[in-house]
JSON list of C-alpha atoms in Angstrom, two decimals:
[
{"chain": "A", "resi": 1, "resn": "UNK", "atom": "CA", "xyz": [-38.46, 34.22, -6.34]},
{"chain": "A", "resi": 2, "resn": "UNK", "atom": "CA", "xyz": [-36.85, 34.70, -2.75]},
{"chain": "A", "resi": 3, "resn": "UNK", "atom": "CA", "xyz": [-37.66, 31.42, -1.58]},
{"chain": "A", "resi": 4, "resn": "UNK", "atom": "CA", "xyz": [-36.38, 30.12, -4.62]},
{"chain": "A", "resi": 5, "resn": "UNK", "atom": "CA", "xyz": [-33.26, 31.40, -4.07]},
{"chain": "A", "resi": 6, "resn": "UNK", "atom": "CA", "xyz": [-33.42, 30.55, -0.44]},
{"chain": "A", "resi": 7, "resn": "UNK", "atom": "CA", "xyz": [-34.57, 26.53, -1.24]},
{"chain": "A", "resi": 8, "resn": "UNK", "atom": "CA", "xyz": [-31.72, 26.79, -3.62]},
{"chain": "A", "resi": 9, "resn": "UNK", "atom": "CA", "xyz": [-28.87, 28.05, -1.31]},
{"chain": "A", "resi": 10, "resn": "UNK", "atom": "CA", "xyz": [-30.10, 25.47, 1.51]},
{"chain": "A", "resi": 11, "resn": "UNK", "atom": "CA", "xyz": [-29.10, 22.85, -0.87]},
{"chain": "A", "resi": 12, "resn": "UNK", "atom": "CA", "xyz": [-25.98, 23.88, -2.16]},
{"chain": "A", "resi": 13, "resn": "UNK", "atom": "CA", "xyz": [-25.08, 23.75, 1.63]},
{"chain": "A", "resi": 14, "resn": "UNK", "atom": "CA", "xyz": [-26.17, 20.47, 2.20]},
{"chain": "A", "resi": 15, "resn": "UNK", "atom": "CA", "xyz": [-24.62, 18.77, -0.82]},
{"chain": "A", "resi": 16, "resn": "UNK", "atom": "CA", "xyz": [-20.76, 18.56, 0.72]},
{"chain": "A", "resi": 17, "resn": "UNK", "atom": "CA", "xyz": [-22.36, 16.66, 3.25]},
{"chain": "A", "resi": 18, "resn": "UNK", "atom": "CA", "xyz": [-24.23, 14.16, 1.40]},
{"chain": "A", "resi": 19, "resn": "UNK", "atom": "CA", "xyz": [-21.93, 13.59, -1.41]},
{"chain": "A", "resi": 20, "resn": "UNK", "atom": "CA", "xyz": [-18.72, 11.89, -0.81]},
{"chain": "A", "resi": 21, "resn": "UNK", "atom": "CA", "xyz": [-15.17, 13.94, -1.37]},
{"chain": "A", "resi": 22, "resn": "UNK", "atom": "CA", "xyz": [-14.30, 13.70, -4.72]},
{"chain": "A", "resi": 23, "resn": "UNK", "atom": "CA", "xyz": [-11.20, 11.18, -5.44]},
{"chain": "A", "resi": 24, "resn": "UNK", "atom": "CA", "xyz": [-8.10, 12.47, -7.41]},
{"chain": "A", "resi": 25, "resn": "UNK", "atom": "CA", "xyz": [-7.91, 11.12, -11.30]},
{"chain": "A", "resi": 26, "resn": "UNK", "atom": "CA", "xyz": [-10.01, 8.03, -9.96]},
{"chain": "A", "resi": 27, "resn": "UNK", "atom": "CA", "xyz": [-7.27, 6.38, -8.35]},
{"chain": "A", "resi": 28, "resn": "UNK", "atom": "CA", "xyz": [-7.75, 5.59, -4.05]},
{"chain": "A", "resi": 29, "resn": "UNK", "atom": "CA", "xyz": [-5.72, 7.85, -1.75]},
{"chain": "A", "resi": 30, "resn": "UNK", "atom": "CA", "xyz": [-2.44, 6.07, -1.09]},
{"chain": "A", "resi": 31, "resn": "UNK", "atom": "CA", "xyz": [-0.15, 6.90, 1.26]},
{"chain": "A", "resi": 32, "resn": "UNK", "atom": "CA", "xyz": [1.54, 10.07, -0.18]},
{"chain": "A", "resi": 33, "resn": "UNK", "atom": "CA", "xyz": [5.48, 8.99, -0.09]},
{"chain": "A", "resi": 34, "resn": "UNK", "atom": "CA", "xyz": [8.76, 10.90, 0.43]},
{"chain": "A", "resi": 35, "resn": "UNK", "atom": "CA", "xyz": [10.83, 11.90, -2.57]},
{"chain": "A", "resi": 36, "resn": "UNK", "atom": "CA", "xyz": [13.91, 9.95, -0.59]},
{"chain": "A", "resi": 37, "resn": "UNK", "atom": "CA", "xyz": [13.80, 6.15, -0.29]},
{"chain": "A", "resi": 38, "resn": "UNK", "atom": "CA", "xyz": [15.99, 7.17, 2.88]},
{"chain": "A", "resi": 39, "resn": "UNK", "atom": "CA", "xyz": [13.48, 9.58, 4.38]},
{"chain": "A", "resi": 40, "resn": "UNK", "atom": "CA", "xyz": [10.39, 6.57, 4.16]},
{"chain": "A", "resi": 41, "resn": "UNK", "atom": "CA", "xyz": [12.82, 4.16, 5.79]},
{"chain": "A", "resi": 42, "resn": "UNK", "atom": "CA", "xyz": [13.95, 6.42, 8.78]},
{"chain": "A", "resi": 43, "resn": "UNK", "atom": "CA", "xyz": [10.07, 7.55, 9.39]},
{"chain": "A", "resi": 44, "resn": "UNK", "atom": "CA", "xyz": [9.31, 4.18, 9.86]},
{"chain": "A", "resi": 45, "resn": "UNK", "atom": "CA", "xyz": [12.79, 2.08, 11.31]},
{"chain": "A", "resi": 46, "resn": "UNK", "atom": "CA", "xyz": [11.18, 2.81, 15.39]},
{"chain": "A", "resi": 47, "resn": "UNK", "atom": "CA", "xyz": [7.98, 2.44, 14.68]},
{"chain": "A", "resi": 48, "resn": "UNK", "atom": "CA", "xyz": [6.37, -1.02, 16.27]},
{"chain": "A", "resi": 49, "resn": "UNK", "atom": "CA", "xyz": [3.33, -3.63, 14.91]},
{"chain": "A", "resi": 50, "resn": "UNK", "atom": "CA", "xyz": [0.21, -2.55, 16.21]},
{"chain": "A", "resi": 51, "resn": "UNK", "atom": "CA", "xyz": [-0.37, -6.30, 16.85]},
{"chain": "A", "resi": 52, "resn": "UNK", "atom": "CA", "xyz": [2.64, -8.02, 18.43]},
{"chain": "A", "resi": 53, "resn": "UNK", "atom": "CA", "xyz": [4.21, -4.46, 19.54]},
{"chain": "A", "resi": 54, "resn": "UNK", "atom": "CA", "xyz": [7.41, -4.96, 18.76]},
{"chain": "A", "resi": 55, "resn": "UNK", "atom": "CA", "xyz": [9.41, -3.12, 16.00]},
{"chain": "A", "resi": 56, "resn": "UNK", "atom": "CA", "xyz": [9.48, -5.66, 12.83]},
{"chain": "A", "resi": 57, "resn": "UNK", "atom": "CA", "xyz": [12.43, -7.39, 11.20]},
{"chain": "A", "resi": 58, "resn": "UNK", "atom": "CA", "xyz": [11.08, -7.07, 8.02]},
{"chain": "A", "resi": 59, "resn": "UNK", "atom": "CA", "xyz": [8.61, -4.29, 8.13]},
{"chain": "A", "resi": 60, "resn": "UNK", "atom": "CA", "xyz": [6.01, -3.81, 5.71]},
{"chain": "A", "resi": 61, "resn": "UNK", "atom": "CA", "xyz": [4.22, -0.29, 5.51]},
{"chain": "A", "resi": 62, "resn": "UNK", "atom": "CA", "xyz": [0.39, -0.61, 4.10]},
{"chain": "A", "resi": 63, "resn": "UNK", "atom": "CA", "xyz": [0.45, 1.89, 1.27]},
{"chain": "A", "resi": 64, "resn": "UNK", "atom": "CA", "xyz": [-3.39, 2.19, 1.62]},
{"chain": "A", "resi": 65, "resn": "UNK", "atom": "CA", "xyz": [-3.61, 2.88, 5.48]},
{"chain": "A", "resi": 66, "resn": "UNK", "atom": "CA", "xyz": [-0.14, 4.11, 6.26]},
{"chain": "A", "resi": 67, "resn": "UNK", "atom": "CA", "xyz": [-0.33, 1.23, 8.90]},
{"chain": "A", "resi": 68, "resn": "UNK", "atom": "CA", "xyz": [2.71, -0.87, 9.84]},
{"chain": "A", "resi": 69, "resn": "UNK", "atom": "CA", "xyz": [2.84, -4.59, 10.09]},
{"chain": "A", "resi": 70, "resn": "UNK", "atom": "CA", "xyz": [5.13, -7.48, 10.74]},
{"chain": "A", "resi": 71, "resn": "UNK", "atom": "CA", "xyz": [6.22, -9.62, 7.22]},
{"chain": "A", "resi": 72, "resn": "UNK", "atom": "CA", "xyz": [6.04, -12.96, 7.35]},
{"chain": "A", "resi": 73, "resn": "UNK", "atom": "CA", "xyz": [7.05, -12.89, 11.01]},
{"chain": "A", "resi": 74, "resn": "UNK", "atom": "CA", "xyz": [5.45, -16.22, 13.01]},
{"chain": "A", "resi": 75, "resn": "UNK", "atom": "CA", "xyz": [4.68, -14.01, 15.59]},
{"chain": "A", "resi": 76, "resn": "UNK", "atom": "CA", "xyz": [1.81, -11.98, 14.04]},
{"chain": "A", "resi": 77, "resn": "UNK", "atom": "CA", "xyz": [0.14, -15.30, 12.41]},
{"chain": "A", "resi": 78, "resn": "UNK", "atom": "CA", "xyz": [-3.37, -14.73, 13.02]},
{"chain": "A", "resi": 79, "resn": "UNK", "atom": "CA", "xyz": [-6.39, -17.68, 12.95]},
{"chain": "A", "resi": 80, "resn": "UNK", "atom": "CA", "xyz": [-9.23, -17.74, 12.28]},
{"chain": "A", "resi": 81, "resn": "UNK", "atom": "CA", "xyz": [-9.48, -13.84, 10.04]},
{"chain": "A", "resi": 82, "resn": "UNK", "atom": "CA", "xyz": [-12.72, -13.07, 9.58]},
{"chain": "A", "resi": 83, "resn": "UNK", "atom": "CA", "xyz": [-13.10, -12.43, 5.73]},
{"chain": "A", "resi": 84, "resn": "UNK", "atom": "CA", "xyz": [-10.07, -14.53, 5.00]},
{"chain": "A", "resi": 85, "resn": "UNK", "atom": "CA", "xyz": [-10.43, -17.53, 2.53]},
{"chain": "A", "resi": 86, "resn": "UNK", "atom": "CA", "xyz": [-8.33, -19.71, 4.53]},
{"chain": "A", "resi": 87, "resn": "UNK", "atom": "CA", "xyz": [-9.12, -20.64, 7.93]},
{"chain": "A", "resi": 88, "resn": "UNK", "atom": "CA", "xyz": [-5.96, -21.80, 8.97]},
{"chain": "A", "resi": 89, "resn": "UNK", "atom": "CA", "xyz": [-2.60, -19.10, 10.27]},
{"chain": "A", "resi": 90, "resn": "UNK", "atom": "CA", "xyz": [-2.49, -16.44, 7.82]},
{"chain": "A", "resi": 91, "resn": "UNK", "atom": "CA", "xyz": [0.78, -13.78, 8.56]},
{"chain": "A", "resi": 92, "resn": "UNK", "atom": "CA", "xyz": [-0.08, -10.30, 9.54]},
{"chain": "A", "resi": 93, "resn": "UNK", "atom": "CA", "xyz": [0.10, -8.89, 5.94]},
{"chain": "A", "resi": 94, "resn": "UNK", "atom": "CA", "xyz": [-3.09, -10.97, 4.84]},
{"chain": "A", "resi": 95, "resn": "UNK", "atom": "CA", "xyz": [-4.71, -10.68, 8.30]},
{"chain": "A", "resi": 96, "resn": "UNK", "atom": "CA", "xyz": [-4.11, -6.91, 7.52]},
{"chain": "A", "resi": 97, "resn": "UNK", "atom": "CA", "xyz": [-5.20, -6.97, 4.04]},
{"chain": "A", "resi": 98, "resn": "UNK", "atom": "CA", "xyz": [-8.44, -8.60, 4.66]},
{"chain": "A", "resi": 99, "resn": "UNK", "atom": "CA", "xyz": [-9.25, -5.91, 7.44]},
{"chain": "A", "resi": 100, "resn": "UNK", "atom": "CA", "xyz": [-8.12, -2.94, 5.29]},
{"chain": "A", "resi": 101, "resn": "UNK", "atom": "CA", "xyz": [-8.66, -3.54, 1.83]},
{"chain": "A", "resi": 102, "resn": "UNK", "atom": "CA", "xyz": [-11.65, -6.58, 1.84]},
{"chain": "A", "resi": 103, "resn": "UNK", "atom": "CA", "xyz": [-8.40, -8.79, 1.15]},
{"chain": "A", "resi": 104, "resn": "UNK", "atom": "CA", "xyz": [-6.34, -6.78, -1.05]},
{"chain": "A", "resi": 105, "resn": "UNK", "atom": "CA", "xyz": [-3.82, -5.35, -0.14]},
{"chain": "A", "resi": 106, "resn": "UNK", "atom": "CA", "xyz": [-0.48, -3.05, -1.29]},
{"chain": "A", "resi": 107, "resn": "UNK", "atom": "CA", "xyz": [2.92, -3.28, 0.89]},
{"chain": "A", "resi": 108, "resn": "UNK", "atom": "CA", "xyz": [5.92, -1.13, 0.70]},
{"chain": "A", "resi": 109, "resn": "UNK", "atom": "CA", "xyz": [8.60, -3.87, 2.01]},
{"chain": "A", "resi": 110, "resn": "UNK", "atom": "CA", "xyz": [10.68, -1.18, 4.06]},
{"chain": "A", "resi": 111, "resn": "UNK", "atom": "CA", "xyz": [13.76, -3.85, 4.10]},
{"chain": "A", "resi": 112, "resn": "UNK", "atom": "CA", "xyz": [14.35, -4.16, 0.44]},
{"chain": "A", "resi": 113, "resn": "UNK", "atom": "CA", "xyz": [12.01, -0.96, -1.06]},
{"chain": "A", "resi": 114, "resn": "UNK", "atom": "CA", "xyz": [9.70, -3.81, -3.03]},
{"chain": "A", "resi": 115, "resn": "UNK", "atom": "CA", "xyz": [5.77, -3.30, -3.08]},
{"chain": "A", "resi": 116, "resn": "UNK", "atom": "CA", "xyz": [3.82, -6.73, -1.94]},
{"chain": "A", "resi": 117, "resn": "UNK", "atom": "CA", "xyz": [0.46, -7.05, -4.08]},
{"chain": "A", "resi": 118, "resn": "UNK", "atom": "CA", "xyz": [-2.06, -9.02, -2.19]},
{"chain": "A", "resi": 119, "resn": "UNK", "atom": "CA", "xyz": [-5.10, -10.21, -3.07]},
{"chain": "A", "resi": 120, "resn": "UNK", "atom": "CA", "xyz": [-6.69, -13.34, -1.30]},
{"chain": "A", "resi": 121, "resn": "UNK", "atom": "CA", "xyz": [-4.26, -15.69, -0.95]},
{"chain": "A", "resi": 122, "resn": "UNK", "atom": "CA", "xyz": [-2.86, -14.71, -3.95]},
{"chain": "A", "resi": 123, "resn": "UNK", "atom": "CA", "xyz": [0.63, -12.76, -3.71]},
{"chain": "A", "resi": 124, "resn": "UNK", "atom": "CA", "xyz": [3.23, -11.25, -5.36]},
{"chain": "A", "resi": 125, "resn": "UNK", "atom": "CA", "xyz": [6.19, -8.67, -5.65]},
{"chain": "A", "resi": 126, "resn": "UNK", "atom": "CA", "xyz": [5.48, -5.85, -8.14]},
{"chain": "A", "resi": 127, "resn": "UNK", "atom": "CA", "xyz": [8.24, -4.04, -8.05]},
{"chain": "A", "resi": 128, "resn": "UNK", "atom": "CA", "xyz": [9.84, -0.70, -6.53]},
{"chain": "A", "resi": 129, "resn": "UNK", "atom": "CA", "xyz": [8.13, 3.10, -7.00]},
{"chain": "A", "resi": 130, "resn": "UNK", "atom": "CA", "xyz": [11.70, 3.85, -5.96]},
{"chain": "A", "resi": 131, "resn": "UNK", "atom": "CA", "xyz": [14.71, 4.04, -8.60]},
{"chain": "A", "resi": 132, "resn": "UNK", "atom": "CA", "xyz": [18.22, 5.16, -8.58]},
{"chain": "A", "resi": 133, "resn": "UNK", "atom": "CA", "xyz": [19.65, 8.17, -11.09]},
{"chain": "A", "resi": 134, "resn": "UNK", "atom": "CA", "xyz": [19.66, 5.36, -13.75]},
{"chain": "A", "resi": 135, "resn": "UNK", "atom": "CA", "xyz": [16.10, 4.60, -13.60]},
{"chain": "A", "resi": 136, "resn": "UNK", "atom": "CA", "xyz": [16.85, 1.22, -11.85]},
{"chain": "A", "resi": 137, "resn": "UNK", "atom": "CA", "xyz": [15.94, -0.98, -8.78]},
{"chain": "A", "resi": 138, "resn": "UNK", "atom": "CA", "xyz": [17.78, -1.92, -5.94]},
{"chain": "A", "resi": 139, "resn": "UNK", "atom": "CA", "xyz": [15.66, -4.39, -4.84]},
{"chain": "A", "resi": 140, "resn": "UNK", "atom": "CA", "xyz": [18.14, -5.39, -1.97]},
{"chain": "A", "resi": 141, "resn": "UNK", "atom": "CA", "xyz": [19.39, -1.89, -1.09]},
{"chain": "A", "resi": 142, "resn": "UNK", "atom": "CA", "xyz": [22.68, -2.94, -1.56]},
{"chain": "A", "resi": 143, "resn": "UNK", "atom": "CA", "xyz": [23.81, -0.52, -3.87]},
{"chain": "A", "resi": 144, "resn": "UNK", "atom": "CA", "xyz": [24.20, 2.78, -1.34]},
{"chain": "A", "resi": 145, "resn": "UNK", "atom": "CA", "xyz": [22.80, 4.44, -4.13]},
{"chain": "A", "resi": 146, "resn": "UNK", "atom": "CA", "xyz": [19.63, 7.07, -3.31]},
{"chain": "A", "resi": 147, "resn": "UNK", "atom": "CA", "xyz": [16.36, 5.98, -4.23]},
{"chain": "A", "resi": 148, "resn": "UNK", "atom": "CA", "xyz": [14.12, 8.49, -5.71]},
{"chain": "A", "resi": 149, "resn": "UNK", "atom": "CA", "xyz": [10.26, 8.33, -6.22]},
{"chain": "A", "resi": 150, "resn": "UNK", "atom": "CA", "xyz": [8.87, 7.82, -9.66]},
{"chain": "A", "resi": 151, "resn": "UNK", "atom": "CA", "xyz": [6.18, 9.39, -9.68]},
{"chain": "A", "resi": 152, "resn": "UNK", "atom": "CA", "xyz": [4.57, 7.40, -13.41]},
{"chain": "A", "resi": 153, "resn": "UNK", "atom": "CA", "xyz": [5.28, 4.20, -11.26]},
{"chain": "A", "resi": 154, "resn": "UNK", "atom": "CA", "xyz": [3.78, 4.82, -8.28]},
{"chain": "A", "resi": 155, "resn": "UNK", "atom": "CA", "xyz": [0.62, 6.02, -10.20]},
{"chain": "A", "resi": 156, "resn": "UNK", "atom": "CA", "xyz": [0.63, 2.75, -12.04]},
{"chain": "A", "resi": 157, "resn": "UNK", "atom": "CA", "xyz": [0.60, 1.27, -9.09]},
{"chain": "A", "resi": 158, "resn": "UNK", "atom": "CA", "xyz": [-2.59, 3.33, -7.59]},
{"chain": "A", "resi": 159, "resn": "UNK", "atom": "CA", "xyz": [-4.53, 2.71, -11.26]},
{"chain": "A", "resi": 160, "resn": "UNK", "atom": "CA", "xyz": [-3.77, -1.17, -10.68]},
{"chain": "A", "resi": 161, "resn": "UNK", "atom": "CA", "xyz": [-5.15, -1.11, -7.02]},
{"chain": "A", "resi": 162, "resn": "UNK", "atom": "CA", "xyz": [-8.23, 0.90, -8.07]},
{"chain": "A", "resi": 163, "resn": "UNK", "atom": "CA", "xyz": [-9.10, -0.98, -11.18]},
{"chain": "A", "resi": 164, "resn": "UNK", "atom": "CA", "xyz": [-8.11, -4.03, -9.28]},
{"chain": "A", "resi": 165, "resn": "UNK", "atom": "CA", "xyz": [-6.60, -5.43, -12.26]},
{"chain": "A", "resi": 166, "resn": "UNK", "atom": "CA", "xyz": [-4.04, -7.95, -11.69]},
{"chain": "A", "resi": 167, "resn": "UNK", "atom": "CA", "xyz": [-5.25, -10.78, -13.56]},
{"chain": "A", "resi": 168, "resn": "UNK", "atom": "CA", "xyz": [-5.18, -8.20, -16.66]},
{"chain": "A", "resi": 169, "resn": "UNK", "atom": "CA", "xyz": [-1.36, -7.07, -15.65]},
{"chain": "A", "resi": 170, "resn": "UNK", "atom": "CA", "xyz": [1.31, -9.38, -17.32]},
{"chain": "A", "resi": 171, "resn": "UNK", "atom": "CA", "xyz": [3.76, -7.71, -14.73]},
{"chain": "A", "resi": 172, "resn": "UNK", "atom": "CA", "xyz": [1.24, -9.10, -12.20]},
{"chain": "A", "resi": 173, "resn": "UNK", "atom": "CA", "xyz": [-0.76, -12.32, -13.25]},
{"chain": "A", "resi": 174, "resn": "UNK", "atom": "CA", "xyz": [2.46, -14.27, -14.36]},
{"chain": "A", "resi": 175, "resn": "UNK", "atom": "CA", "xyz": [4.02, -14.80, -11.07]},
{"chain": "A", "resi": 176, "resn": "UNK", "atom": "CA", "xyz": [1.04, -14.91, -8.89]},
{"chain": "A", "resi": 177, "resn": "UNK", "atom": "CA", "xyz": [2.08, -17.33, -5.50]},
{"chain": "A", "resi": 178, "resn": "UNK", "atom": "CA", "xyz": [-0.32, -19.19, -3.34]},
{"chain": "A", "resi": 179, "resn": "UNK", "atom": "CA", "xyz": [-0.37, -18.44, 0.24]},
{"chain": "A", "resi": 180, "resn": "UNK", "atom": "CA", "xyz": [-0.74, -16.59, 3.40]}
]
């Protein structure tokens, strides 16, 4: 009965490290974002591109790595991506997406507070987790209003990355563009 127990406890220690961590509601870890629209932006407005070091005219902030990249800035165009379905210059947000996300990929545009969906070549704009008192958009920032998280959005957003289901998402598979 003792070694029972023993064999028993042994591999009730050994499970954590065999198993993976479990994942929250089955949706991937995103990058956990501010409450403020205001607070994202000044966390990231110094920060530079990994690849072409500078700081980024329009920067985009990968929701799934926290990493920031240049977008579409000529000069992060990459050639030659490994993984990427065109051979020819791709910008730094497909480049990125291909390394990060096996070529999708989910982009807070820091300049305007829009997400960039990316999948392939495929692209799109999906919309903003961010909304004003009145439950809108300011897809420009022109406003001056403060942008608040919503929360049910931005959880929309993880279940579409996780279930990968754009071509199911009329918000999604209606305006898909061609390009990288």
């Amino acid at each position: 009965e003792g070694l029972r127990l023993s064999a028993d406890r042994r591999v009730k220690e050994l499970l954590p490290s065999i198993l993976p961590p479990p994942v929250t509601a089955g949706f991937p870890l995103m990058v956990p974002l501010p409450d403020l629209y205001h607070d994202l932006y000044m966390a990231h407005r110094d920060q530079r591109c990994k690849f072409c070091r500078e700081i980024p005219h329009r920067p985009a902030l990968c929701l799934l790595c926290g990493e920031l990249a240049c977008f579409a800035s000529e000069c992060c165009r990459r050639i030659n991506v490994p993984g990427a379905s065109d051979s020819g210059p791709v910008s730094e947000c497909f480049a990125h997406s291909v390394e990060c996300g096996a070529g999708t990929g989910c982009f807070m545009l820091l300049k305007t507070s829009m997400v960039l969906l990316i999948r392939d070549t495929h692209w799109c704009i999906w919309g903003s987790p961010y909304l004003d008192a009145y439950g809108e958009e300011d897809p420009e920032l022109k406003r001056g209003r403060p942008l608040h998280l919503n929360r049910e959005r931005y959880q929309q957003l993880q279940l579409l990355m996780s279930t990968v289901g754009f071509d199911h998402n009329s918000r999604v598979s209606s305006i898909w563009l061609m390009g990288a």
